[in-house]
């Protein structure tokens, strides 16, 4: 790297201070990041494993929970709970390698967040923001090969503006810029050996959006504290909705209720599979499925000043290969589509990807081949999810792991 680009963390090289709202920066639970005495560069260039050779990665926030007989979860104050020796022994039995890899991915996510929160400002292109996040994630994870399946990106960097709630990342030729009056959802993933951390936050510069962001952040925290082994998924959704929809936001003289986006949800996470098959609703439902010990969940909530319902609209950027498919589905593929599928299998497997990454891989004219894969049901397209035009949406998300009697908020940081 050019030495002129290596500024020590803590030095802000921007010409004027920009206040980024939506980030606490003083969350009550502080996670120790890079071990004392170690210095990271900005942009990040030193893999985290260089700093953690002699120590383990930090655990997330531990929340103690006691499920009642009816499946509801009663939350205790974790700071006053004395963890028993039995609980410690049982926790250590739960696939320690898996937990350590998730904590490593979580530390990468925290430090990538720290970097982008210092970097982001109005009038930046979303492409520049996405590339910064992806380059930082790659460097921190030691992803020396851009498409190493063992570490690095968990899914495309989501940068969804205003009424777009999810599933937008800039395609190569997109010219979209972040403005002072925008609300931006920053949603990105990190992974080590397929163990994915999925976490998101909202950025805005105008304080009029404070109550929208607060509603969604508090709803996410409610969902986290309602989670635990044996908790009913539908009950968690009810708790989230109650908090979310207790808020209103005044925008330019008009008061809007904050609505949970009812057709979006959190989800469990499996190795190399961002959506594991179980959804965590953000409205009250009759879903009696229970969370189970040892599961990993992304607890994410979306609030809107619009209809509280999203539909697919706009040019697609997000895709994912089917988890399983039959060779017969390839029968009518062109040679170009077969080569593209081979690249997707070797570089991404079942992890989601975006068109910009295909361009970077050497598939610049991939549109027709990609459409063939979608039409053959080998690849699924995930277009942008949009609420009513002119409304604003916000998102907060954390990844949790369910220990016996405790929930670990893996992606917790000093920012949120």
Short mmCIF file of C-alpha atoms in Angstrom, two decimals:
data_model
loop_
_atom_site.label_atom_id
_atom_site.label_comp_id
_atom_site.label_asym_id
_atom_site.label_seq_id
_atom_site.Cartn_x
_atom_site.Cartn_y
_atom_site.Cartn_z
CA UNK A 1 0.00 0.00 0.00
CA UNK A 2 1.14 3.56 -0.71
CA UNK A 3 2.46 4.85 2.62
CA UNK A 4 0.63 8.14 2.06
CA UNK A 5 -2.65 6.22 2.44
CA UNK A 6 -1.75 4.69 5.79
CA UNK A 7 -3.21 7.00 8.41
CA UNK A 8 -3.40 5.71 11.96
CA UNK A 9 -6.83 4.97 13.34
CA UNK A 10 -8.05 7.88 15.42
CA UNK A 11 -6.93 10.56 12.97
CA UNK A 12 -9.83 11.92 10.94
CA UNK A 13 -8.57 13.20 7.60
CA UNK A 14 -11.84 14.86 6.55
CA UNK A 15 -11.62 18.60 5.93
CA UNK A 16 -14.70 19.39 8.02
CA UNK A 17 -16.52 17.45 10.75
CA UNK A 18 -19.71 15.72 9.67
CA UNK A 19 -22.13 14.52 12.34
CA UNK A 20 -23.43 11.08 11.47
CA UNK A 21 -26.68 10.35 13.26
CA UNK A 22 -28.17 6.95 13.92
CA UNK A 23 -25.00 5.70 15.66
CA UNK A 24 -24.80 5.90 19.46
CA UNK A 25 -21.00 5.76 19.75
CA UNK A 26 -21.43 5.32 23.50
CA UNK A 27 -23.47 2.14 23.83
CA UNK A 28 -23.52 0.94 27.43
CA UNK A 29 -21.95 -2.41 26.54
CA UNK A 30 -18.37 -1.89 25.35
CA UNK A 31 -16.60 -4.64 23.43
CA UNK A 32 -12.81 -4.62 23.59
CA UNK A 33 -11.63 -4.54 19.99
CA UNK A 34 -8.00 -4.75 18.88
CA UNK A 35 -5.79 -5.90 21.78
CA UNK A 36 -3.95 -3.15 23.62
CA UNK A 37 -0.71 -2.14 21.95
CA UNK A 38 -1.81 -3.13 18.44
CA UNK A 39 -2.43 -0.48 15.81
CA UNK A 40 -4.58 -0.81 12.73
CA UNK A 41 -4.17 1.35 9.63
CA UNK A 42 -6.84 3.38 7.90
CA UNK A 43 -7.92 2.06 5.46
CA UNK A 44 -7.45 -1.28 7.22
CA UNK A 45 -4.61 -3.38 5.85
CA UNK A 46 -3.62 -5.67 8.75
CA UNK A 47 -5.64 -8.92 9.12
CA UNK A 48 -7.16 -9.32 12.58
CA UNK A 49 -5.53 -12.70 13.13
CA UNK A 50 -2.20 -10.83 13.32
CA UNK A 51 -3.51 -9.09 16.44
CA UNK A 52 -5.16 -12.11 18.05
CA UNK A 53 -2.36 -14.67 17.85
CA UNK A 54 -2.03 -14.92 21.63
CA UNK A 55 -5.62 -14.32 22.67
CA UNK A 56 -9.17 -15.32 21.82
CA UNK A 57 -11.63 -13.07 20.06
CA UNK A 58 -13.92 -11.09 22.39
CA UNK A 59 -17.28 -12.56 23.24
CA UNK A 60 -20.38 -10.51 22.60
CA UNK A 61 -22.81 -9.12 25.11
CA UNK A 62 -24.30 -11.89 27.25
CA UNK A 63 -27.98 -11.59 28.15
CA UNK A 64 -29.38 -14.04 30.67
CA UNK A 65 -32.84 -15.39 29.94
CA UNK A 66 -35.16 -17.78 31.72
CA UNK A 67 -37.85 -19.35 29.50
CA UNK A 68 -41.17 -19.89 31.22
CA UNK A 69 -43.29 -22.98 30.71
CA UNK A 70 -45.51 -21.31 28.11
CA UNK A 71 -42.56 -20.49 25.87
CA UNK A 72 -42.33 -16.80 26.71
CA UNK A 73 -38.93 -15.50 27.71
CA UNK A 74 -38.37 -13.55 30.90
CA UNK A 75 -35.30 -11.34 30.72
CA UNK A 76 -33.05 -10.94 33.70
CA UNK A 77 -30.39 -8.28 34.16
CA UNK A 78 -27.25 -10.06 32.96
CA UNK A 79 -25.06 -7.78 35.05
CA UNK A 80 -26.54 -9.17 38.28
CA UNK A 81 -26.63 -12.82 37.26
CA UNK A 82 -23.83 -14.98 38.63
CA UNK A 83 -23.02 -17.54 35.95
CA UNK A 84 -22.77 -20.97 37.54
CA UNK A 85 -19.89 -23.36 36.93
CA UNK A 86 -22.35 -25.73 35.27
CA UNK A 87 -23.43 -23.04 32.80
CA UNK A 88 -19.81 -22.28 31.96
CA UNK A 89 -19.05 -25.98 31.37
CA UNK A 90 -22.15 -26.43 29.21
CA UNK A 91 -21.34 -23.32 27.20
CA UNK A 92 -17.84 -24.60 26.46
CA UNK A 93 -19.29 -27.85 25.12
CA UNK A 94 -21.21 -25.98 22.41
CA UNK A 95 -18.85 -26.29 19.47
CA UNK A 96 -16.08 -23.96 20.68
CA UNK A 97 -14.53 -23.75 17.20
CA UNK A 98 -17.84 -22.58 15.75
CA UNK A 99 -18.26 -19.93 18.44
CA UNK A 100 -14.69 -18.68 18.03
CA UNK A 101 -15.19 -18.33 14.26
CA UNK A 102 -18.41 -16.39 14.79
CA UNK A 103 -16.66 -14.09 17.26
CA UNK A 104 -13.85 -13.53 14.78
CA UNK A 105 -16.36 -12.62 12.07
CA UNK A 106 -18.12 -10.33 14.57
CA UNK A 107 -14.87 -8.53 15.40
CA UNK A 108 -14.24 -8.01 11.68
CA UNK A 109 -17.74 -6.55 11.35
CA UNK A 110 -17.24 -4.19 14.32
CA UNK A 111 -13.97 -2.85 12.99
CA UNK A 112 -15.34 -2.48 9.45
CA UNK A 113 -18.27 -0.52 10.93
CA UNK A 114 -15.87 1.70 12.84
CA UNK A 115 -14.02 2.46 9.62
CA UNK A 116 -17.07 3.24 7.49
CA UNK A 117 -18.67 5.38 10.20
CA UNK A 118 -15.57 7.61 10.11
CA UNK A 119 -15.46 7.60 6.31
CA UNK A 120 -19.07 8.19 5.27
CA UNK A 121 -20.36 11.69 4.51
CA UNK A 122 -22.96 13.42 2.33
CA UNK A 123 -22.45 13.54 -1.44
CA UNK A 124 -20.44 10.32 -1.53
CA UNK A 125 -21.38 7.80 -4.18
CA UNK A 126 -22.90 4.59 -2.87
CA UNK A 127 -20.36 2.71 -4.96
CA UNK A 128 -17.48 4.34 -3.06
CA UNK A 129 -19.14 3.45 0.25
CA UNK A 130 -19.74 -0.17 -0.80
CA UNK A 131 -16.19 -0.64 -2.09
CA UNK A 132 -14.76 0.84 1.12
CA UNK A 133 -16.74 -1.62 3.25
CA UNK A 134 -15.84 -4.58 1.05
CA UNK A 135 -12.13 -3.71 0.87
CA UNK A 136 -12.00 -3.23 4.65
CA UNK A 137 -13.79 -6.53 5.29
CA UNK A 138 -11.44 -8.30 2.91
CA UNK A 139 -8.33 -6.86 4.58
CA UNK A 140 -9.48 -7.50 8.15
CA UNK A 141 -10.41 -11.11 7.37
CA UNK A 142 -7.14 -11.83 5.56
CA UNK A 143 -9.04 -12.47 2.33
CA UNK A 144 -6.01 -12.15 0.07
CA UNK A 145 -7.92 -13.80 -2.76
CA UNK A 146 -11.00 -11.66 -3.45
CA UNK A 147 -13.22 -14.71 -3.72
CA UNK A 148 -11.89 -17.01 -1.01
CA UNK A 149 -14.87 -19.01 0.25
CA UNK A 150 -13.33 -19.55 3.69
CA UNK A 151 -13.44 -15.94 4.86
CA UNK A 152 -14.56 -12.48 3.93
CA UNK A 153 -17.92 -11.29 2.63
CA UNK A 154 -21.14 -12.88 3.88
CA UNK A 155 -23.35 -11.24 1.25
CA UNK A 156 -23.42 -8.06 -0.88
CA UNK A 157 -23.19 -4.71 0.90
CA UNK A 158 -26.74 -3.38 1.23
CA UNK A 159 -26.99 0.42 0.85
CA UNK A 160 -30.72 1.09 0.65
CA UNK A 161 -31.93 4.70 0.53
CA UNK A 162 -35.16 6.16 1.91
CA UNK A 163 -38.19 4.15 0.72
CA UNK A 164 -35.94 1.24 -0.33
CA UNK A 165 -35.83 -0.99 2.73
CA UNK A 166 -33.46 -3.73 1.54
CA UNK A 167 -31.65 -5.54 -1.28
CA UNK A 168 -30.01 -2.62 -3.03
CA UNK A 169 -26.31 -2.40 -3.75
CA UNK A 170 -24.99 -0.33 -6.64
CA UNK A 171 -24.43 -2.11 -9.93
CA UNK A 172 -21.27 -1.17 -11.80
CA UNK A 173 -22.70 1.74 -13.80
CA UNK A 174 -25.03 3.12 -11.10
CA UNK A 175 -24.52 6.78 -10.24
CA UNK A 176 -26.33 7.12 -6.90
CA UNK A 177 -25.19 9.52 -4.20
CA UNK A 178 -25.91 9.89 -0.49
CA UNK A 179 -27.47 13.30 0.26
CA UNK A 180 -27.94 15.16 3.55
CA UNK A 181 -31.69 14.56 3.49
CA UNK A 182 -31.41 10.80 2.97
CA UNK A 183 -31.88 7.83 5.30
CA UNK A 184 -29.38 5.08 4.47
CA UNK A 185 -29.53 1.48 5.68
CA UNK A 186 -26.04 -0.08 5.82
CA UNK A 187 -26.37 -3.87 5.89
CA UNK A 188 -23.34 -6.08 5.32
CA UNK A 189 -22.08 -9.50 6.32
CA UNK A 190 -18.79 -11.10 7.30
CA UNK A 191 -17.96 -14.78 7.51
CA UNK A 192 -15.25 -17.18 8.64
CA UNK A 193 -15.56 -20.73 7.28
CA UNK A 194 -19.19 -20.02 6.41
CA UNK A 195 -20.18 -18.76 9.88
CA UNK A 196 -21.91 -15.51 8.98
CA UNK A 197 -22.38 -12.33 11.00
CA UNK A 198 -25.28 -10.25 9.68
CA UNK A 199 -25.63 -6.77 11.17
CA UNK A 200 -27.07 -3.47 9.98
CA UNK A 201 -27.54 0.13 11.09
CA UNK A 202 -29.12 3.33 9.80
CA UNK A 203 -27.28 6.54 8.91
CA UNK A 204 -28.89 9.97 8.55
CA UNK A 205 -27.69 13.56 8.85
CA UNK A 206 -30.95 15.41 9.56
CA UNK A 207 -32.14 15.11 13.19
CA UNK A 208 -35.77 15.03 12.08
CA UNK A 209 -35.30 11.29 11.48
CA UNK A 210 -34.25 10.63 15.08
CA UNK A 211 -37.57 9.18 16.24
CA UNK A 212 -37.78 6.83 13.25
CA UNK A 213 -34.31 5.49 13.97
CA UNK A 214 -35.01 5.29 17.71
CA UNK A 215 -38.21 3.31 17.13
CA UNK A 216 -36.42 0.74 15.00
CA UNK A 217 -33.37 0.45 17.22
CA UNK A 218 -35.49 -0.05 20.34
CA UNK A 219 -37.63 -2.59 18.49
CA UNK A 220 -34.49 -4.55 17.58
CA UNK A 221 -33.29 -4.45 21.18
CA UNK A 222 -36.70 -5.70 22.30
CA UNK A 223 -36.46 -8.58 19.83
CA UNK A 224 -33.02 -9.50 21.12
CA UNK A 225 -34.20 -9.53 24.73
CA UNK A 226 -37.29 -11.54 23.86
CA UNK A 227 -35.13 -14.19 22.18
CA UNK A 228 -33.80 -17.32 23.81
CA UNK A 229 -34.04 -21.09 23.70
CA UNK A 230 -37.72 -22.16 23.71
CA UNK A 231 -39.05 -18.68 22.85
CA UNK A 232 -41.96 -18.64 20.40
CA UNK A 233 -41.13 -16.80 17.18
CA UNK A 234 -44.60 -15.26 16.97
CA UNK A 235 -44.33 -13.85 20.49
CA UNK A 236 -41.03 -12.18 19.61
CA UNK A 237 -42.74 -10.53 16.64
CA UNK A 238 -45.51 -9.24 18.88
CA UNK A 239 -43.03 -7.69 21.30
CA UNK A 240 -41.17 -6.02 18.43
CA UNK A 241 -44.34 -4.60 16.88
CA UNK A 242 -45.62 -3.22 20.18
CA UNK A 243 -42.45 -1.16 20.68
CA UNK A 244 -42.04 -0.13 17.04
CA UNK A 245 -45.58 1.11 16.59
CA UNK A 246 -45.63 3.09 19.84
CA UNK A 247 -43.62 5.77 18.00
CA UNK A 248 -44.54 8.63 15.72
CA UNK A 249 -42.27 10.87 13.67
CA UNK A 250 -42.90 14.45 12.55
CA UNK A 251 -41.49 15.27 9.12
CA UNK A 252 -41.92 18.77 7.73
CA UNK A 253 -45.03 19.48 9.77
CA UNK A 254 -46.78 16.16 9.18
CA UNK A 255 -46.92 13.40 11.80
CA UNK A 256 -46.52 9.81 10.61
CA UNK A 257 -46.95 6.61 12.63
CA UNK A 258 -43.94 4.31 12.52
CA UNK A 259 -45.06 0.97 11.11
CA UNK A 260 -43.32 -2.39 11.25
CA UNK A 261 -42.76 -3.58 7.67
CA UNK A 262 -44.92 -6.66 7.98
CA UNK A 263 -43.50 -8.68 5.07
CA UNK A 264 -39.88 -8.41 6.24
CA UNK A 265 -38.39 -10.43 9.09
CA UNK A 266 -35.31 -11.67 10.85
CA UNK A 267 -34.08 -15.22 10.24
CA UNK A 268 -31.90 -18.02 11.48
CA UNK A 269 -28.46 -18.46 9.92
CA UNK A 270 -26.74 -21.71 8.92
CA UNK A 271 -23.18 -22.24 7.63
CA UNK A 272 -22.92 -20.69 4.16
CA UNK A 273 -26.69 -20.08 4.26
CA UNK A 274 -27.80 -16.60 5.26
CA UNK A 275 -31.49 -17.55 5.45
CA UNK A 276 -31.72 -20.87 7.25
CA UNK A 277 -35.46 -21.46 6.91
CA UNK A 278 -36.87 -20.05 10.17
CA UNK A 279 -38.16 -16.48 10.15
CA UNK A 280 -38.39 -14.08 13.10
CA UNK A 281 -41.43 -11.89 12.37
CA UNK A 282 -41.55 -8.22 13.32
CA UNK A 283 -45.32 -8.23 13.79
CA UNK A 284 -47.51 -10.33 16.05
CA UNK A 285 -48.20 -13.71 14.43
CA UNK A 286 -49.44 -17.13 15.46
CA UNK A 287 -46.11 -18.77 14.65
CA UNK A 288 -45.57 -21.28 17.46
CA UNK A 289 -42.14 -22.43 16.28
CA UNK A 290 -39.59 -22.14 19.04
CA UNK A 291 -36.01 -21.00 19.04
CA UNK A 292 -33.62 -23.78 20.01
CA UNK A 293 -30.38 -23.91 21.93
CA UNK A 294 -27.34 -23.67 19.67
CA UNK A 295 -29.12 -21.72 16.92
CA UNK A 296 -27.87 -18.50 15.35
CA UNK A 297 -30.32 -15.74 14.45
CA UNK A 298 -30.24 -12.36 12.76
CA UNK A 299 -32.65 -10.20 14.75
CA UNK A 300 -33.50 -7.37 12.39
CA UNK A 301 -36.37 -4.93 12.35
CA UNK A 302 -37.56 -2.45 9.75
CA UNK A 303 -39.74 0.57 10.44
CA UNK A 304 -41.45 2.79 7.88
CA UNK A 305 -43.33 6.08 7.64
CA UNK A 306 -45.16 4.57 4.66
CA UNK A 307 -47.48 1.60 4.29
CA UNK A 308 -45.38 -0.86 6.27
CA UNK A 309 -45.32 -3.20 3.29
CA UNK A 310 -42.64 -3.60 0.61
CA UNK A 311 -42.79 -4.79 -2.98
CA UNK A 312 -40.11 -5.63 -5.52
CA UNK A 313 -39.19 -2.64 -7.65
CA UNK A 314 -36.10 -1.56 -9.57
CA UNK A 315 -33.11 -3.12 -11.27
CA UNK A 316 -31.88 -6.23 -9.45
CA UNK A 317 -28.40 -6.36 -7.92
CA UNK A 318 -28.67 -9.23 -5.39
CA UNK A 319 -28.62 -12.91 -6.41
CA UNK A 320 -28.02 -16.29 -4.81
CA UNK A 321 -27.47 -19.75 -6.23
CA UNK A 322 -30.02 -22.36 -5.26
CA UNK A 323 -28.85 -24.45 -2.32
CA UNK A 324 -29.56 -27.63 -4.29
CA UNK A 325 -30.24 -28.18 -7.96
CA UNK A 326 -30.43 -31.00 -10.50
CA UNK A 327 -27.98 -31.37 -13.36
CA UNK A 328 -30.96 -31.64 -15.72
CA UNK A 329 -31.64 -27.94 -15.08
CA UNK A 330 -28.42 -27.17 -16.97
CA UNK A 331 -29.52 -28.97 -20.14
CA UNK A 332 -30.48 -25.89 -22.17
CA UNK A 333 -27.85 -23.47 -20.87
CA UNK A 334 -25.54 -21.66 -23.25
CA UNK A 335 -21.80 -22.13 -22.89
CA UNK A 336 -21.53 -18.64 -21.41
CA UNK A 337 -24.19 -19.44 -18.79
CA UNK A 338 -22.40 -22.69 -17.88
CA UNK A 339 -19.14 -20.81 -17.36
CA UNK A 340 -20.89 -18.23 -15.22
CA UNK A 341 -22.49 -20.96 -13.09
CA UNK A 342 -19.07 -22.56 -12.63
CA UNK A 343 -17.66 -19.24 -11.41
CA UNK A 344 -20.59 -18.76 -9.03
CA UNK A 345 -20.14 -22.29 -7.64
CA UNK A 346 -16.41 -21.87 -7.05
CA UNK A 347 -16.38 -18.26 -5.84
CA UNK A 348 -19.64 -17.97 -3.88
CA UNK A 349 -21.27 -21.40 -3.56
CA UNK A 350 -24.56 -20.74 -1.73
CA UNK A 351 -23.51 -17.29 -0.43
CA UNK A 352 -25.37 -14.37 -2.03
CA UNK A 353 -23.53 -12.25 -4.60
CA UNK A 354 -24.08 -9.12 -6.67
CA UNK A 355 -23.63 -8.13 -10.29
CA UNK A 356 -20.78 -5.76 -9.47
CA UNK A 357 -18.79 -8.72 -8.14
CA UNK A 358 -19.44 -10.66 -11.34
CA UNK A 359 -18.01 -7.74 -13.32
CA UNK A 360 -14.93 -7.71 -11.08
CA UNK A 361 -14.50 -11.47 -11.62
CA UNK A 362 -14.16 -11.04 -15.37
CA UNK A 363 -17.79 -11.48 -16.45
CA UNK A 364 -18.57 -7.95 -17.70
CA UNK A 365 -21.27 -9.01 -20.19
CA UNK A 366 -23.09 -11.41 -17.91
CA UNK A 367 -26.69 -10.13 -18.14
CA UNK A 368 -28.05 -12.70 -20.60
CA UNK A 369 -26.17 -15.59 -18.99
CA UNK A 370 -27.37 -14.60 -15.52
CA UNK A 371 -30.96 -14.34 -16.75
CA UNK A 372 -30.64 -17.86 -18.16
CA UNK A 373 -29.58 -19.14 -14.74
CA UNK A 374 -32.51 -17.36 -13.10
CA UNK A 375 -34.98 -18.73 -15.67
CA UNK A 376 -33.59 -22.25 -15.14
CA UNK A 377 -34.19 -21.88 -11.38
CA UNK A 378 -30.47 -22.31 -10.71
CA UNK A 379 -30.10 -18.79 -9.33
CA UNK A 380 -32.67 -16.67 -7.47
CA UNK A 381 -32.94 -12.91 -8.06
CA UNK A 382 -33.67 -10.60 -5.10
CA UNK A 383 -34.76 -7.19 -6.46
CA UNK A 384 -34.88 -4.08 -4.25
CA UNK A 385 -37.70 -4.11 -1.68
CA UNK A 386 -39.49 -0.77 -1.65
CA UNK A 387 -42.30 0.82 0.38
CA UNK A 388 -44.49 3.70 -0.81
CA UNK A 389 -42.71 6.38 -2.84
CA UNK A 390 -41.64 9.34 -0.72
CA UNK A 391 -41.60 7.50 2.61
CA UNK A 392 -38.59 6.69 4.77
CA UNK A 393 -37.48 3.36 6.21
CA UNK A 394 -34.91 2.43 8.85
CA UNK A 395 -33.23 -0.83 9.90
CA UNK A 396 -31.15 -2.16 12.80
CA UNK A 397 -29.89 -5.72 13.10
CA UNK A 398 -27.67 -7.93 15.25
CA UNK A 399 -26.61 -11.57 15.09
CA UNK A 400 -27.21 -13.62 18.23
CA UNK A 401 -26.21 -17.09 19.42
CA UNK A 402 -28.38 -19.08 21.84
CA UNK A 403 -26.35 -20.56 24.70
CA UNK A 404 -28.02 -22.53 27.51
CA UNK A 405 -29.93 -19.87 29.51
CA UNK A 406 -28.07 -17.03 27.79
CA UNK A 407 -28.19 -15.12 24.52
CA UNK A 408 -24.91 -13.81 23.12
CA UNK A 409 -25.23 -10.68 20.99
CA UNK A 410 -22.25 -11.52 18.81
CA UNK A 411 -22.19 -8.33 16.73
CA UNK A 412 -22.68 -5.91 19.64
CA UNK A 413 -20.28 -2.97 19.61
CA UNK A 414 -19.81 0.44 21.17
CA UNK A 415 -21.77 1.98 18.28
CA UNK A 416 -25.05 0.09 18.76
#
